[in-house]
CSV table of C-alpha atoms in Angstrom, one decimal:
chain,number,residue,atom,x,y,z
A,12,UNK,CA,9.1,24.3,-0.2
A,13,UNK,CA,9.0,20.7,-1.5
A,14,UNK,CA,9.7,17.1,-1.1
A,15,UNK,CA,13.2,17.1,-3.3
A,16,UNK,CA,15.1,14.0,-4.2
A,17,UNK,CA,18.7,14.4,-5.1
A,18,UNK,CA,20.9,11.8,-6.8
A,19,UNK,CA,19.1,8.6,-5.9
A,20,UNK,CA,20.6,5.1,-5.6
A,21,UNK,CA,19.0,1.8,-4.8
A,22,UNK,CA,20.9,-1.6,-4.8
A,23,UNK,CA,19.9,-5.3,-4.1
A,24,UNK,CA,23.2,-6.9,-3.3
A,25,UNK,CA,24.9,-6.2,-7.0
A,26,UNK,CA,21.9,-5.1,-8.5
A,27,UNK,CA,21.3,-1.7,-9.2
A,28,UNK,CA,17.8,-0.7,-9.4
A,29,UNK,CA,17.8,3.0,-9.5
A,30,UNK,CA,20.7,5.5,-9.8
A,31,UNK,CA,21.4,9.2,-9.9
A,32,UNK,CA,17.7,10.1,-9.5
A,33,UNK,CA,16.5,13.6,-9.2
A,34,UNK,CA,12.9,14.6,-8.7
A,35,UNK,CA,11.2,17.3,-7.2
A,36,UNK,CA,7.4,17.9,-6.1
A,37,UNK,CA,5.7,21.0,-5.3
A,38,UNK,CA,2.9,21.4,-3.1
A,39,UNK,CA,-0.4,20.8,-5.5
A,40,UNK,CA,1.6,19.0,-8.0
A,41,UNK,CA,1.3,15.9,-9.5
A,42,UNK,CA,4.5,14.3,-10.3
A,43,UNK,CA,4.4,10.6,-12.1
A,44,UNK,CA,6.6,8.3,-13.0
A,45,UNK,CA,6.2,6.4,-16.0
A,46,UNK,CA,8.2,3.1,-17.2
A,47,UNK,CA,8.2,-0.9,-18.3
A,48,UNK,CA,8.1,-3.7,-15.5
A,49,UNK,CA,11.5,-3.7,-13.8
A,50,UNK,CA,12.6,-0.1,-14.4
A,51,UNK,CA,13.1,0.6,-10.7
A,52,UNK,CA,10.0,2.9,-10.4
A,53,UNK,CA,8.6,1.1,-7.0
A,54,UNK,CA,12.2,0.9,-5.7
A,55,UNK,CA,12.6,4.9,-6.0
A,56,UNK,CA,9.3,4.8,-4.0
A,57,UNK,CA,10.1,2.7,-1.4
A,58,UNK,CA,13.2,5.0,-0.8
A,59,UNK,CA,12.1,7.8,-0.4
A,60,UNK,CA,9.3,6.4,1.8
A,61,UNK,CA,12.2,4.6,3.8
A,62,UNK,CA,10.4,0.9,3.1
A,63,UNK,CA,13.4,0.0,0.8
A,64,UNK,CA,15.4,-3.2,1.8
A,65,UNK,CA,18.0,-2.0,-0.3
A,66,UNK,CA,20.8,-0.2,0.3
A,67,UNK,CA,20.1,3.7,-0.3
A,68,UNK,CA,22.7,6.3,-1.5
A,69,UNK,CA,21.2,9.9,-2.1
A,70,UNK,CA,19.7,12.1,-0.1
A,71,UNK,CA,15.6,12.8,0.3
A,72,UNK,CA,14.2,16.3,2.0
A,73,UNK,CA,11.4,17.6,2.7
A,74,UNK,CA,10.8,21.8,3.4
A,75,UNK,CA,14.6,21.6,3.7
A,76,UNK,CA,14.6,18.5,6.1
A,77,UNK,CA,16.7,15.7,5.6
A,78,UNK,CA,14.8,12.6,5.7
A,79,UNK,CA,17.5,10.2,4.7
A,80,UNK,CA,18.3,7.1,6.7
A,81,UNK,CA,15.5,7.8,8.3
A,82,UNK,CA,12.5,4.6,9.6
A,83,UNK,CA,8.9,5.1,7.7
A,84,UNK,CA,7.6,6.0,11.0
A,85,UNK,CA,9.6,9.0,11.2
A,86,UNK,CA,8.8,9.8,7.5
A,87,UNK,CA,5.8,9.7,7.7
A,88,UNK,CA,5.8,11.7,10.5
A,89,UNK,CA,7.6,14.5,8.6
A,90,UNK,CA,4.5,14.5,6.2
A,91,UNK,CA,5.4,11.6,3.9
A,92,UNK,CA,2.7,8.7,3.2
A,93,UNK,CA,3.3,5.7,0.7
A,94,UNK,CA,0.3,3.7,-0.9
A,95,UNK,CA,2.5,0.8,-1.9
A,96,UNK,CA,1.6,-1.3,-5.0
A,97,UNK,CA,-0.9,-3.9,-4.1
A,98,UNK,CA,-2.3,-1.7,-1.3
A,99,UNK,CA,-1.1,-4.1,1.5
A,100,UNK,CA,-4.4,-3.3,3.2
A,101,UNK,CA,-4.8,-6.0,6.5
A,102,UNK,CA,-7.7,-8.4,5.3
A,103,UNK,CA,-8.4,-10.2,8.4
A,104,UNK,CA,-9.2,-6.1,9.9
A,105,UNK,CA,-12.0,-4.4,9.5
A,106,UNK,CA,-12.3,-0.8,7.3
A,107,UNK,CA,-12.3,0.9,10.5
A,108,UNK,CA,-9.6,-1.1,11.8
A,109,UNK,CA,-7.7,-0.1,8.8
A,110,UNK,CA,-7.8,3.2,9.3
A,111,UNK,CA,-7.1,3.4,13.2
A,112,UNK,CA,-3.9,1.7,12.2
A,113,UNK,CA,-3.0,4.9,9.5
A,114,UNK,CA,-4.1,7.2,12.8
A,115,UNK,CA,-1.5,5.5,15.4
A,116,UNK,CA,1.3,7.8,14.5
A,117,UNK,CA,-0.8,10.7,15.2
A,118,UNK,CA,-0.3,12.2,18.7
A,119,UNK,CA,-3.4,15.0,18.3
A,120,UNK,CA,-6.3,11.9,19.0
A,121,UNK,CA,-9.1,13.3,19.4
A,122,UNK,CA,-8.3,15.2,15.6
A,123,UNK,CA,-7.2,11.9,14.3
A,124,UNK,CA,-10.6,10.8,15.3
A,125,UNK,CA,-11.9,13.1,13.3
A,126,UNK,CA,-10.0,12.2,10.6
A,127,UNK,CA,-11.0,8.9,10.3
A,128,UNK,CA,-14.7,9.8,10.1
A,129,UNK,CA,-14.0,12.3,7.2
A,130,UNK,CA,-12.7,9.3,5.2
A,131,UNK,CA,-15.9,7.9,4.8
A,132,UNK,CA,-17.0,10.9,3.4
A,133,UNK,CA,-14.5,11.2,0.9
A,134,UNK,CA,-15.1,7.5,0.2
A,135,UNK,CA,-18.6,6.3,0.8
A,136,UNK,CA,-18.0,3.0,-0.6
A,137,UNK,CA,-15.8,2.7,2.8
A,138,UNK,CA,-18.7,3.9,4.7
A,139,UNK,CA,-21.3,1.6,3.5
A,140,UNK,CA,-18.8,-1.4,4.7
A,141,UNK,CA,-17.2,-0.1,7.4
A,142,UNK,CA,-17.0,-3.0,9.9
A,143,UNK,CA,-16.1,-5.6,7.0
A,144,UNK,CA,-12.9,-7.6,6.8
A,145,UNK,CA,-10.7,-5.9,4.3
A,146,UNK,CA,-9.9,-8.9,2.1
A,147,UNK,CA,-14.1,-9.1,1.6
A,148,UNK,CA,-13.1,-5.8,-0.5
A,149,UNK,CA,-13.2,-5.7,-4.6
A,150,UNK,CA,-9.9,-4.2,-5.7
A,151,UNK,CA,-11.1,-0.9,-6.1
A,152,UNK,CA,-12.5,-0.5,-2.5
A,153,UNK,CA,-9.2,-1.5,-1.8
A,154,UNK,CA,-7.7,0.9,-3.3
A,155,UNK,CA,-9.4,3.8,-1.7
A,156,UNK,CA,-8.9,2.1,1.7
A,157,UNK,CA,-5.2,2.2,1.1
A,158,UNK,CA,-5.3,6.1,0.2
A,159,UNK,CA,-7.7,6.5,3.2
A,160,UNK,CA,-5.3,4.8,5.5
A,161,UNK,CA,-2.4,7.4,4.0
A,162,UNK,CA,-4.5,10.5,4.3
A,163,UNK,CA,-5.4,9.8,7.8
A,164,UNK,CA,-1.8,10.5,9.2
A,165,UNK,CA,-2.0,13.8,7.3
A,166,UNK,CA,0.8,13.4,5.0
A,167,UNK,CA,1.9,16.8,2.3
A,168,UNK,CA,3.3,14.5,0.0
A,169,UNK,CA,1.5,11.1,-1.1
A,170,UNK,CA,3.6,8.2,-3.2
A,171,UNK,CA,0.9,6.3,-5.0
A,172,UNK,CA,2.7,3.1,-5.9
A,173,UNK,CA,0.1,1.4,-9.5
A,174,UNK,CA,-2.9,2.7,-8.2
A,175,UNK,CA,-4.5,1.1,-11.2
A,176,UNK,CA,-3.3,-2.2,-11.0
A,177,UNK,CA,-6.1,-4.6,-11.6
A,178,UNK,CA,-8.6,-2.1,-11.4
A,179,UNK,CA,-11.4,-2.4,-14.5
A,180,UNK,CA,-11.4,1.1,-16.9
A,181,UNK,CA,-13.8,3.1,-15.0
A,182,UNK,CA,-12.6,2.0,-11.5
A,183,UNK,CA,-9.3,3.7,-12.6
A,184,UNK,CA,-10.9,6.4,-13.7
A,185,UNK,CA,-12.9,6.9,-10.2
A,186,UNK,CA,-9.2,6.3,-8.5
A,187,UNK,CA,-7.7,9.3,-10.9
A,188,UNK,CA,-10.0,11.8,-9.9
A,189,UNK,CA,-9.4,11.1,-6.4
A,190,UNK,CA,-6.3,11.5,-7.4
A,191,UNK,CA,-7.2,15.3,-8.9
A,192,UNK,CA,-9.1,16.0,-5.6
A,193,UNK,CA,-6.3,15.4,-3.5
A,194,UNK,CA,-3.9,17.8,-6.1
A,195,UNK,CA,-6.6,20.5,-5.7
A,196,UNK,CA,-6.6,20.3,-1.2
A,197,UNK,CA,-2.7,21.3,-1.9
A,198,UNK,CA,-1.5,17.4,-1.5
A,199,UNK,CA,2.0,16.8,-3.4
A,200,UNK,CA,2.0,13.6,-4.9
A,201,UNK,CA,4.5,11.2,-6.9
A,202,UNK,CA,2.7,8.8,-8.7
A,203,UNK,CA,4.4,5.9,-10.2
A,204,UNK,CA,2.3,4.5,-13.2
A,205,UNK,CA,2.3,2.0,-15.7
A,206,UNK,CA,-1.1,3.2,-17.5
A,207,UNK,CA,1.4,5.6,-19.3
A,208,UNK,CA,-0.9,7.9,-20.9
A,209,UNK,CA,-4.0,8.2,-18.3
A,210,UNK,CA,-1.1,8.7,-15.8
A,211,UNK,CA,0.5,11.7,-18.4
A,212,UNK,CA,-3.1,12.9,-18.9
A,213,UNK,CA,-3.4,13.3,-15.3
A,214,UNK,CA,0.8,15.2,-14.6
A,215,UNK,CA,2.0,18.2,-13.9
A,216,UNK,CA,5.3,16.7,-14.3
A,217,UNK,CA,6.1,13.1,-15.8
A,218,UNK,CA,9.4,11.5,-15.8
A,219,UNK,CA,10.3,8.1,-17.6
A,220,UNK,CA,12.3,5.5,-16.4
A,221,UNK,CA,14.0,2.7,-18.0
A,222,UNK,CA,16.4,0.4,-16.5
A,223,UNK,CA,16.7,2.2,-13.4
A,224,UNK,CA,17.3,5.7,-14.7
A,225,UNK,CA,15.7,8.8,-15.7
A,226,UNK,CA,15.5,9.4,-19.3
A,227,UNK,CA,13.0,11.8,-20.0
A,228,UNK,CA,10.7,14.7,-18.3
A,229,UNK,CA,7.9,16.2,-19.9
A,230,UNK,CA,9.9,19.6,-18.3
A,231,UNK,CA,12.6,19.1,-21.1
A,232,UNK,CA,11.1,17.4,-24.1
A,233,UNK,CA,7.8,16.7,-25.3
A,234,UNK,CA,5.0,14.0,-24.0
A,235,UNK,CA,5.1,12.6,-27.3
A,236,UNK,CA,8.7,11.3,-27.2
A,237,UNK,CA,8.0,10.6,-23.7
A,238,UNK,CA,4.9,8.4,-24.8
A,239,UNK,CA,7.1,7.2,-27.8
A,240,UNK,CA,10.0,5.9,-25.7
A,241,UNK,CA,7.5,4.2,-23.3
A,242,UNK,CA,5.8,1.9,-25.9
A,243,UNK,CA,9.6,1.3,-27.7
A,244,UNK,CA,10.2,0.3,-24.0
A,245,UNK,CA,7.2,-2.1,-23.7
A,246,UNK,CA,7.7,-3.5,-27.3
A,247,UNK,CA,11.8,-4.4,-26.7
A,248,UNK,CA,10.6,-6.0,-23.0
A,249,UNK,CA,7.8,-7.9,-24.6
A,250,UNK,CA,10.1,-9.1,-27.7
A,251,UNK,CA,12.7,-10.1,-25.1
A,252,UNK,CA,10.0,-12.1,-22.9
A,253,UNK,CA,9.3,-13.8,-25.9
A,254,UNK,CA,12.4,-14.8,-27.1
């Protein structure tokens, strides 16, 4: 079974941000989602997660259930957990605050409990800090409070939105094999990635997107065109930015 993705549209108003995308994601897989600035690659995320404020065509299942039009409470629910880009941690709550709030969907308390105290051994930068305000938190603390919020509700599938966005070298690197831990336990995760090549490096599956569509997988052709068509990407974006 698997969290399946069939013929996915995003719109803002008449702009189109994704169409027709397909993606699949196995249990213990890591699928990513490589692209420039602007390719749609957090909108896909926020659909499937049901956070868009788009409008949504497509349909999104998971083991076979149809997710689509659904809230992100119910999605969630059904074993779906987004870490959004910029972790949108609450900075004025504590660590342990944090968490609770990834528990309150989970009707088994006295597990989700439990749950919450495993985080901090998974993470023990958390633990050290566990009653500070979450915006006294570098950005990689941040970071792994985000995915410890996620992996408290007990999700199958995770969407990592840029988990190393702003993060120094080997703070990305500490975030990525977090990343391979979590493939290991069974997790299913679409990870959407503008570090192109750590992100590759790191794939079972990667798919590149450019102005809103899939145009490669690694399934179909070869990481080196894949890589190739990213930096043409980057180079045509940056020449236009210029201009």
């Amino acid at each position: 079974m698997s969290l399946v993705v069939e013929n996915l549209g995003v719109t803002y108003g008449s702009v189109r941000a994704a169409r027709s995308i397909s993606i699949s994601c196995e249990p213990g897989q890591i699928v990513t989602i490589v692209g420039p600035n602007g390719a749609g690659k957090s909108s896909v995320l926020n659909a499937i997660a049901g956070a868009s404020v788009g409008k949504v065509t497509g349909r999104v299942s998971v083991d076979g259930v149809n997710l689509t039009g659904q809230d992100p409470e119910q999605i969630i629910r059904k074993g779906v957990a987004l870490v959004p880009e910029g972790r949108r941690i609450f900075t004025s709550l504590s660590i342990e605050e944090n968490l609770e709030i990834g528990a309150v969907i989970r009707k088994d308390k006295s597990a989700a409990v439990a749950d919450v105290e495993s985080m901090y051994e998974r993470f023990p930068a958390l633990a050290r800090r566990r009653k500070a305000a979450g915006g006294t938190l570098s950005g990689g603390e941040a970071q792994q409070l985000a995915i410890a919020r996620a992996l408290v509700s007990r999700p199958r599938y995770l969407l990592l939105d840029e988990p190393s966005l702003g993060l120094a070298p080997l703070i990305i690197a500490q975030i990525f094999d977090i990343v391979r831990a979590l493939r290991t336990e069974g997790l299913g995760i679409v990870l959407v990635e503008q570090n192109a090549v750590a992100a590759m490096e790191l794939a079972d599956v990667t798919l590149l997107m450019l102005t809103g569509e899939l145009r490669r997988s690694s399934e179909t052709g070869s990481s080196a065109d894949i890589v190739a068509s990213y930096f043409a990407s980057t180079l045509v974006e940056e020449g236009g930015a210029s201009q």
